[in-house]
Amino acid sequence: MSGLLSEISGYLSDRANWIGEAGLINRALDHLWISLAATLLAAVLILPLALYLAHHRRAEFLATSLVNMGRAIPAFGIIGLALPISIALGWGLGFWPTFVALVALAMPPIFTNTYTGVLRVRSDVVEAARGMGLKGGQVLTQIEIPLAMPLIWTGIRVSAVQVAATATLGAVVGWGGLGRYLIDGFAQGDDAQIVVGALAVALLALLIDGAFAMGERFLPGEQKADRFSSVTA
């Protein structure tokens, strides 16, 4: 154990392992960028659909079934499916199959939380808003979305952390990021490199989770519901 700790200390104390294209800092930034970009694109693609279906109370069974099917496919399987598509489109290995797979992986939690969040908005609040003259789109944007935002935000938060942890698999198809430490470490029998890579991924996921937790403080609370529910009292 002491030997491994000594190897890890020696690895981290070597400046060459921190800088340059293959350095820890650059790989961590690449890992962070692809994780946040994939989560953002997933949110942009899936939020409108989830909001529309939940607002109109439509296709609940179909939506739930599709999301559960998406969750049942392992992350490595999604990358395996994205790889031939990327090659067929001429995108090659590395970034694109990894990115496509991460976007697909990020969608289910965002969809589920958004759909559930809107459905959980109290019916008396919605009716009070309609009674005050708000139309369908206004009810969605001014009432349902703000009240569902904590749950929506949690879905995005879960997706971001999950994507950051899963992005390590991109190294299998030739992408960089922190997953390279695991792949290269196993290939070279370098335990220190494996541990450093695993710790770096865990730390990055914790930082992302912490950032989303801080952002949650600025989300609208129940005061919006109280404003409209008081009308029905």
PDB file of C-alpha atoms in Angstrom:
ATOM      1  CA  MET A   1       0.000   0.000   0.000  1.00  0.00           C
ATOM      2  CA  SER A   2       2.792   2.403   0.921  1.00  0.00           C
ATOM      3  CA  GLY A   3       4.466   1.585  -2.377  1.00  0.00           C
ATOM      4  CA  LEU A   4       1.344   2.568  -4.319  1.00  0.00           C
ATOM      5  CA  LEU A   5       1.001   5.799  -2.360  1.00  0.00           C
ATOM      6  CA  SER A   6       4.619   6.581  -3.124  1.00  0.00           C
ATOM      7  CA  GLU A   7       4.008   5.959  -6.834  1.00  0.00           C
ATOM      8  CA  ILE A   8       0.946   8.204  -6.817  1.00  0.00           C
ATOM      9  CA  SER A   9       2.859  10.938  -5.016  1.00  0.00           C
ATOM     10  CA  GLY A  10       5.700  10.654  -7.511  1.00  0.00           C
ATOM     11  CA  TYR A  11       3.281  10.778 -10.440  1.00  0.00           C
ATOM     12  CA  LEU A  12       1.533  13.892  -9.154  1.00  0.00           C
ATOM     13  CA  SER A  13       4.776  15.644  -8.241  1.00  0.00           C
ATOM     14  CA  ASP A  14       6.048  15.338 -11.812  1.00  0.00           C
ATOM     15  CA  ARG A  15       5.231  18.625 -13.559  1.00  0.00           C
ATOM     16  CA  ALA A  16       5.221  16.902 -16.951  1.00  0.00           C
ATOM     17  CA  ASN A  17       2.103  14.972 -15.928  1.00  0.00           C
ATOM     18  CA  TRP A  18       0.185  18.201 -15.353  1.00  0.00           C
ATOM     19  CA  ILE A  19       0.909  20.313 -18.426  1.00  0.00           C
ATOM     20  CA  GLY A  20       0.742  19.821 -22.180  1.00  0.00           C
ATOM     21  CA  GLU A  21      -1.916  18.234 -24.364  1.00  0.00           C
ATOM     22  CA  ALA A  22      -1.775  14.952 -22.445  1.00  0.00           C
ATOM     23  CA  GLY A  23      -1.450  16.664 -19.058  1.00  0.00           C
ATOM     24  CA  LEU A  24      -3.916  16.278 -16.226  1.00  0.00           C
ATOM     25  CA  ILE A  25      -5.195  19.852 -16.485  1.00  0.00           C
ATOM     26  CA  ASN A  26      -5.903  19.688 -20.213  1.00  0.00           C
ATOM     27  CA  ARG A  27      -7.566  16.286 -19.975  1.00  0.00           C
ATOM     28  CA  ALA A  28      -9.703  17.416 -17.052  1.00  0.00           C
ATOM     29  CA  LEU A  29     -10.847  20.475 -19.026  1.00  0.00           C
ATOM     30  CA  ASP A  30     -11.656  18.302 -22.053  1.00  0.00           C
ATOM     31  CA  HIS A  31     -13.596  15.948 -19.800  1.00  0.00           C
ATOM     32  CA  LEU A  32     -15.491  18.822 -18.204  1.00  0.00           C
ATOM     33  CA  TRP A  33     -16.267  20.423 -21.561  1.00  0.00           C
ATOM     34  CA  ILE A  34     -17.695  17.325 -23.219  1.00  0.00           C
ATOM     35  CA  SER A  35     -19.718  16.480 -20.099  1.00  0.00           C
ATOM     36  CA  LEU A  36     -21.355  19.894 -19.830  1.00  0.00           C
ATOM     37  CA  ALA A  37     -21.832  20.236 -23.599  1.00  0.00           C
ATOM     38  CA  ALA A  38     -23.533  16.840 -23.827  1.00  0.00           C
ATOM     39  CA  THR A  39     -25.786  17.632 -20.871  1.00  0.00           C
ATOM     40  CA  LEU A  40     -26.697  21.041 -22.303  1.00  0.00           C
ATOM     41  CA  LEU A  41     -27.549  19.638 -25.732  1.00  0.00           C
ATOM     42  CA  ALA A  42     -29.590  16.845 -24.155  1.00  0.00           C
ATOM     43  CA  ALA A  43     -31.559  19.424 -22.167  1.00  0.00           C
ATOM     44  CA  VAL A  44     -32.165  21.568 -25.256  1.00  0.00           C
ATOM     45  CA  LEU A  45     -33.411  18.544 -27.207  1.00  0.00           C
ATOM     46  CA  ILE A  46     -35.547  16.809 -24.586  1.00  0.00           C
ATOM     47  CA  LEU A  47     -36.965  19.624 -22.425  1.00  0.00           C
ATOM     48  CA  PRO A  48     -39.460  20.953 -25.023  1.00  0.00           C
ATOM     49  CA  LEU A  49     -40.882  17.469 -25.593  1.00  0.00           C
ATOM     50  CA  ALA A  50     -41.176  16.705 -21.886  1.00  0.00           C
ATOM     51  CA  LEU A  51     -42.785  20.075 -21.147  1.00  0.00           C
ATOM     52  CA  TYR A  52     -45.265  19.737 -24.003  1.00  0.00           C
ATOM     53  CA  LEU A  53     -46.338  16.211 -23.075  1.00  0.00           C
ATOM     54  CA  ALA A  54     -46.633  16.998 -19.373  1.00  0.00           C
ATOM     55  CA  HIS A  55     -48.523  20.266 -19.911  1.00  0.00           C
ATOM     56  CA  HIS A  56     -51.080  18.556 -22.143  1.00  0.00           C
ATOM     57  CA  ARG A  57     -51.087  15.352 -20.039  1.00  0.00           C
ATOM     58  CA  ARG A  58     -50.327  13.244 -23.099  1.00  0.00           C
ATOM     59  CA  ALA A  59     -48.514   9.989 -23.883  1.00  0.00           C
ATOM     60  CA  GLU A  60     -47.571   9.273 -20.270  1.00  0.00           C
ATOM     61  CA  PHE A  61     -47.293   5.512 -20.756  1.00  0.00           C
ATOM     62  CA  LEU A  62     -45.384   5.818 -24.040  1.00  0.00           C
ATOM     63  CA  ALA A  63     -43.010   8.429 -22.637  1.00  0.00           C
ATOM     64  CA  THR A  64     -42.317   6.398 -19.516  1.00  0.00           C
ATOM     65  CA  SER A  65     -41.738   3.234 -21.541  1.00  0.00           C
ATOM     66  CA  LEU A  66     -39.278   4.910 -23.899  1.00  0.00           C
ATOM     67  CA  VAL A  67     -37.335   6.453 -21.023  1.00  0.00           C
ATOM     68  CA  ASN A  68     -37.144   3.128 -19.194  1.00  0.00           C
ATOM     69  CA  MET A  69     -35.890   1.468 -22.374  1.00  0.00           C
ATOM     70  CA  GLY A  70     -33.198   4.125 -22.662  1.00  0.00           C
ATOM     71  CA  ARG A  71     -32.134   3.534 -19.076  1.00  0.00           C
ATOM     72  CA  ALA A  72     -31.957  -0.207 -19.617  1.00  0.00           C
ATOM     73  CA  ILE A  73     -29.254   0.120 -22.280  1.00  0.00           C
ATOM     74  CA  PRO A  74     -25.800   0.245 -20.632  1.00  0.00           C
ATOM     75  CA  ALA A  75     -23.613   3.259 -21.342  1.00  0.00           C
ATOM     76  CA  PHE A  76     -21.018   1.156 -23.119  1.00  0.00           C
ATOM     77  CA  GLY A  77     -23.792  -0.246 -25.299  1.00  0.00           C
ATOM     78  CA  ILE A  78     -24.847   3.268 -26.296  1.00  0.00           C
ATOM     79  CA  ILE A  79     -21.275   4.057 -27.323  1.00  0.00           C
ATOM     80  CA  GLY A  80     -21.221   0.798 -29.279  1.00  0.00           C
ATOM     81  CA  LEU A  81     -24.379   1.862 -31.119  1.00  0.00           C
ATOM     82  CA  ALA A  82     -23.069   5.374 -31.762  1.00  0.00           C
ATOM     83  CA  LEU A  83     -19.734   4.163 -33.134  1.00  0.00           C
ATOM     84  CA  PRO A  84     -20.950   2.667 -36.462  1.00  0.00           C
ATOM     85  CA  ILE A  85     -23.277   5.639 -36.973  1.00  0.00           C
ATOM     86  CA  SER A  86     -20.375   8.037 -36.483  1.00  0.00           C
ATOM     87  CA  ILE A  87     -18.197   6.072 -38.893  1.00  0.00           C
ATOM     88  CA  ALA A  88     -20.996   5.878 -41.490  1.00  0.00           C
ATOM     89  CA  LEU A  89     -21.463   9.653 -41.332  1.00  0.00           C
ATOM     90  CA  GLY A  90     -17.741  10.190 -41.742  1.00  0.00           C
ATOM     91  CA  TRP A  91     -17.243  11.562 -38.253  1.00  0.00           C
ATOM     92  CA  GLY A  92     -14.700   8.898 -37.363  1.00  0.00           C
ATOM     93  CA  LEU A  93     -13.631   7.676 -33.944  1.00  0.00           C
ATOM     94  CA  GLY A  94     -12.989   9.587 -30.763  1.00  0.00           C
ATOM     95  CA  PHE A  95     -15.063  12.658 -30.019  1.00  0.00           C
ATOM     96  CA  TRP A  96     -18.286  12.192 -31.989  1.00  0.00           C
ATOM     97  CA  PRO A  97     -19.320   8.671 -30.960  1.00  0.00           C
ATOM     98  CA  THR A  98     -18.517   9.618 -27.374  1.00  0.00           C
ATOM     99  CA  PHE A  99     -20.478  12.865 -27.576  1.00  0.00           C
ATOM    100  CA  VAL A 100     -23.525  11.280 -29.234  1.00  0.00           C
ATOM    101  CA  ALA A 101     -23.595   8.511 -26.635  1.00  0.00           C
ATOM    102  CA  LEU A 102     -23.329  10.977 -23.749  1.00  0.00           C
ATOM    103  CA  VAL A 103     -26.162  13.103 -25.127  1.00  0.00           C
ATOM    104  CA  ALA A 104     -28.372  10.013 -25.353  1.00  0.00           C
ATOM    105  CA  LEU A 105     -27.353   8.986 -21.839  1.00  0.00           C
ATOM    106  CA  ALA A 106     -28.215  12.416 -20.416  1.00  0.00           C
ATOM    107  CA  MET A 107     -31.760  12.542 -21.785  1.00  0.00           C
ATOM    108  CA  PRO A 108     -33.723  10.062 -19.581  1.00  0.00           C
ATOM    109  CA  PRO A 109     -33.189  11.748 -16.176  1.00  0.00           C
ATOM    110  CA  ILE A 110     -33.952  15.188 -17.630  1.00  0.00           C
ATOM    111  CA  PHE A 111     -37.100  13.934 -19.348  1.00  0.00           C
ATOM    112  CA  THR A 112     -38.361  12.006 -16.329  1.00  0.00           C
ATOM    113  CA  ASN A 113     -37.839  14.822 -13.834  1.00  0.00           C
ATOM    114  CA  THR A 114     -39.287  17.465 -16.145  1.00  0.00           C
ATOM    115  CA  TYR A 115     -42.360  15.395 -16.951  1.00  0.00           C
ATOM    116  CA  THR A 116     -42.906  14.471 -13.309  1.00  0.00           C
ATOM    117  CA  GLY A 117     -42.248  17.998 -12.080  1.00  0.00           C
ATOM    118  CA  VAL A 118     -44.913  19.544 -14.303  1.00  0.00           C
ATOM    119  CA  LEU A 119     -47.432  16.813 -13.467  1.00  0.00           C
ATOM    120  CA  ARG A 120     -46.915  17.461  -9.744  1.00  0.00           C
ATOM    121  CA  VAL A 121     -47.888  21.118  -9.955  1.00  0.00           C
ATOM    122  CA  ARG A 122     -51.020  21.472  -7.858  1.00  0.00           C
ATOM    123  CA  SER A 123     -54.192  21.587  -9.916  1.00  0.00           C
ATOM    124  CA  ASP A 124     -55.705  24.339  -7.748  1.00  0.00           C
ATOM    125  CA  VAL A 125     -52.736  26.573  -8.557  1.00  0.00           C
ATOM    126  CA  VAL A 126     -53.156  25.937 -12.281  1.00  0.00           C
ATOM    127  CA  GLU A 127     -56.897  26.607 -12.102  1.00  0.00           C
ATOM    128  CA  ALA A 128     -56.314  29.801 -10.134  1.00  0.00           C
ATOM    129  CA  ALA A 129     -53.885  30.991 -12.791  1.00  0.00           C
ATOM    130  CA  ARG A 130     -56.405  30.237 -15.531  1.00  0.00           C
ATOM    131  CA  GLY A 131     -59.059  32.072 -13.534  1.00  0.00           C
ATOM    132  CA  MET A 132     -56.821  35.134 -13.512  1.00  0.00           C
ATOM    133  CA  GLY A 133     -56.767  35.075 -17.312  1.00  0.00           C
ATOM    134  CA  LEU A 134     -53.565  33.187 -18.087  1.00  0.00           C
ATOM    135  CA  LYS A 135     -53.658  31.164 -21.301  1.00  0.00           C
ATOM    136  CA  GLY A 136     -52.166  27.696 -21.847  1.00  0.00           C
ATOM    137  CA  GLY A 137     -48.691  28.861 -22.819  1.00  0.00           C
ATOM    138  CA  GLN A 138     -48.629  31.432 -20.027  1.00  0.00           C
ATOM    139  CA  VAL A 139     -49.632  28.818 -17.477  1.00  0.00           C
ATOM    140  CA  LEU A 140     -46.750  26.644 -18.641  1.00  0.00           C
ATOM    141  CA  THR A 141     -44.087  29.363 -18.652  1.00  0.00           C
ATOM    142  CA  GLN A 142     -45.233  31.400 -15.642  1.00  0.00           C
ATOM    143  CA  ILE A 143     -46.591  28.701 -13.338  1.00  0.00           C
ATOM    144  CA  GLU A 144     -45.736  25.119 -14.230  1.00  0.00           C
ATOM    145  CA  ILE A 145     -42.102  25.568 -15.257  1.00  0.00           C
ATOM    146  CA  PRO A 146     -41.124  27.767 -12.267  1.00  0.00           C
ATOM    147  CA  LEU A 147     -42.804  25.396  -9.810  1.00  0.00           C
ATOM    148  CA  ALA A 148     -41.319  22.339 -11.488  1.00  0.00           C
ATOM    149  CA  MET A 149     -37.877  23.914 -11.790  1.00  0.00           C
ATOM    150  CA  PRO A 150     -36.365  22.337  -8.640  1.00  0.00           C
ATOM    151  CA  LEU A 151     -37.172  18.866  -9.959  1.00  0.00           C
ATOM    152  CA  ILE A 152     -36.110  19.789 -13.494  1.00  0.00           C
ATOM    153  CA  TRP A 153     -32.832  21.124 -12.127  1.00  0.00           C
ATOM    154  CA  THR A 154     -32.293  17.907 -10.195  1.00  0.00           C
ATOM    155  CA  GLY A 155     -32.734  15.919 -13.401  1.00  0.00           C
ATOM    156  CA  ILE A 156     -30.139  18.039 -15.173  1.00  0.00           C
ATOM    157  CA  ARG A 157     -27.849  17.732 -12.159  1.00  0.00           C
ATOM    158  CA  VAL A 158     -28.141  13.938 -12.111  1.00  0.00           C
ATOM    159  CA  SER A 159     -27.491  13.805 -15.847  1.00  0.00           C
ATOM    160  CA  ALA A 160     -24.406  16.017 -15.617  1.00  0.00           C
ATOM    161  CA  VAL A 161     -22.845  13.900 -12.865  1.00  0.00           C
ATOM    162  CA  GLN A 162     -23.736  10.666 -14.641  1.00  0.00           C
ATOM    163  CA  VAL A 163     -22.292  11.913 -17.919  1.00  0.00           C
ATOM    164  CA  ALA A 164     -19.069  13.067 -16.246  1.00  0.00           C
ATOM    165  CA  ALA A 165     -18.593   9.619 -14.729  1.00  0.00           C
ATOM    166  CA  THR A 166     -19.453   7.805 -17.962  1.00  0.00           C
ATOM    167  CA  ALA A 167     -17.333   9.973 -20.268  1.00  0.00           C
ATOM    168  CA  THR A 168     -14.335   7.885 -19.217  1.00  0.00           C
ATOM    169  CA  LEU A 169     -15.598   5.180 -21.598  1.00  0.00           C
ATOM    170  CA  GLY A 170     -14.850   7.509 -24.504  1.00  0.00           C
ATOM    171  CA  ALA A 171     -11.210   6.514 -24.205  1.00  0.00           C
ATOM    172  CA  VAL A 172     -12.179   3.055 -25.476  1.00  0.00           C
ATOM    173  CA  VAL A 173     -13.146   4.539 -28.862  1.00  0.00           C
ATOM    174  CA  GLY A 174     -10.134   6.823 -29.104  1.00  0.00           C
ATOM    175  CA  TRP A 175     -11.265   9.960 -27.301  1.00  0.00           C
ATOM    176  CA  GLY A 176      -9.101  11.607 -24.646  1.00  0.00           C
ATOM    177  CA  GLY A 177     -10.311  13.006 -21.370  1.00  0.00           C
ATOM    178  CA  LEU A 178      -9.599  11.504 -17.984  1.00  0.00           C
ATOM    179  CA  GLY A 179     -10.522   8.051 -19.227  1.00  0.00           C
ATOM    180  CA  ARG A 180      -7.146   7.884 -20.965  1.00  0.00           C
ATOM    181  CA  TYR A 181      -5.491   7.446 -17.578  1.00  0.00           C
ATOM    182  CA  LEU A 182      -7.525   4.316 -16.945  1.00  0.00           C
ATOM    183  CA  ILE A 183      -7.028   2.812 -20.407  1.00  0.00           C
ATOM    184  CA  ASP A 184      -3.331   3.664 -20.581  1.00  0.00           C
ATOM    185  CA  GLY A 185      -2.794   2.656 -16.968  1.00  0.00           C
ATOM    186  CA  PHE A 186      -4.240  -0.800 -17.520  1.00  0.00           C
ATOM    187  CA  ALA A 187      -2.313  -1.202 -20.772  1.00  0.00           C
ATOM    188  CA  GLN A 188       0.974  -0.227 -19.125  1.00  0.00           C
ATOM    189  CA  GLY A 189       0.329  -1.894 -15.784  1.00  0.00           C
ATOM    190  CA  ASP A 190       0.673   1.520 -14.130  1.00  0.00           C
ATOM    191  CA  ASP A 191      -1.412   1.405 -10.946  1.00  0.00           C
ATOM    192  CA  ALA A 192      -0.574   4.992 -10.020  1.00  0.00           C
ATOM    193  CA  GLN A 193      -1.942   6.286 -13.313  1.00  0.00           C
ATOM    194  CA  ILE A 194      -5.144   4.258 -12.856  1.00  0.00           C
ATOM    195  CA  VAL A 195      -5.719   5.608  -9.346  1.00  0.00           C
ATOM    196  CA  VAL A 196      -4.976   9.188 -10.404  1.00  0.00           C
ATOM    197  CA  GLY A 197      -7.455   8.900 -13.275  1.00  0.00           C
ATOM    198  CA  ALA A 198     -10.170   7.391 -11.086  1.00  0.00           C
ATOM    199  CA  LEU A 199      -9.703  10.026  -8.384  1.00  0.00           C
ATOM    200  CA  ALA A 200      -9.716  12.819 -10.970  1.00  0.00           C
ATOM    201  CA  VAL A 201     -13.016  11.598 -12.438  1.00  0.00           C
ATOM    202  CA  ALA A 202     -14.571  11.288  -8.981  1.00  0.00           C
ATOM    203  CA  LEU A 203     -13.376  14.768  -7.997  1.00  0.00           C
ATOM    204  CA  LEU A 204     -14.689  16.301 -11.214  1.00  0.00           C
ATOM    205  CA  ALA A 205     -18.089  14.654 -10.708  1.00  0.00           C
ATOM    206  CA  LEU A 206     -18.220  15.988  -7.146  1.00  0.00           C
ATOM    207  CA  LEU A 207     -17.341  19.500  -8.328  1.00  0.00           C
ATOM    208  CA  ILE A 208     -20.080  19.407 -10.954  1.00  0.00           C
ATOM    209  CA  ASP A 209     -22.576  18.148  -8.389  1.00  0.00           C
ATOM    210  CA  GLY A 210     -21.523  20.865  -5.958  1.00  0.00           C
ATOM    211  CA  ALA A 211     -21.896  23.581  -8.599  1.00  0.00           C
ATOM    212  CA  PHE A 212     -25.435  22.433  -9.397  1.00  0.00           C
ATOM    213  CA  ALA A 213     -26.249  22.264  -5.686  1.00  0.00           C
ATOM    214  CA  MET A 214     -25.181  25.900  -5.308  1.00  0.00           C
ATOM    215  CA  GLY A 215     -27.236  26.900  -8.340  1.00  0.00           C
ATOM    216  CA  GLU A 216     -30.303  25.270  -6.802  1.00  0.00           C
ATOM    217  CA  ARG A 217     -30.435  28.018  -4.187  1.00  0.00           C
ATOM    218  CA  PHE A 218     -31.480  30.539  -6.828  1.00  0.00           C
ATOM    219  CA  LEU A 219     -34.433  28.539  -8.157  1.00  0.00           C
ATOM    220  CA  PRO A 220     -38.012  29.765  -7.574  1.00  0.00           C
ATOM    221  CA  GLY A 221     -39.660  28.337  -4.489  1.00  0.00           C
ATOM    222  CA  GLU A 222     -43.185  27.704  -3.314  1.00  0.00           C
ATOM    223  CA  GLN A 223     -43.917  31.441  -3.045  1.00  0.00           C
ATOM    224  CA  LYS A 224     -45.109  31.369  -6.647  1.00  0.00           C
ATOM    225  CA  ALA A 225     -47.640  28.677  -5.780  1.00  0.00           C
ATOM    226  CA  ASP A 226     -48.760  30.572  -2.677  1.00  0.00           C
ATOM    227  CA  ARG A 227     -49.442  33.659  -4.776  1.00  0.00           C
ATOM    228  CA  PHE A 228     -51.973  31.826  -6.926  1.00  0.00           C
ATOM    229  CA  SER A 229     -53.355  29.345  -4.401  1.00  0.00           C
ATOM    230  CA  SER A 230     -54.401  32.287  -2.201  1.00  0.00           C
ATOM    231  CA  VAL A 231     -56.886  33.222  -4.912  1.00  0.00           C
ATOM    232  CA  THR A 232     -58.753  29.952  -4.350  1.00  0.00           C
ATOM    233  CA  ALA A 233     -58.869  30.356  -0.579  1.00  0.00           C
TER     234      ALA A 233
END
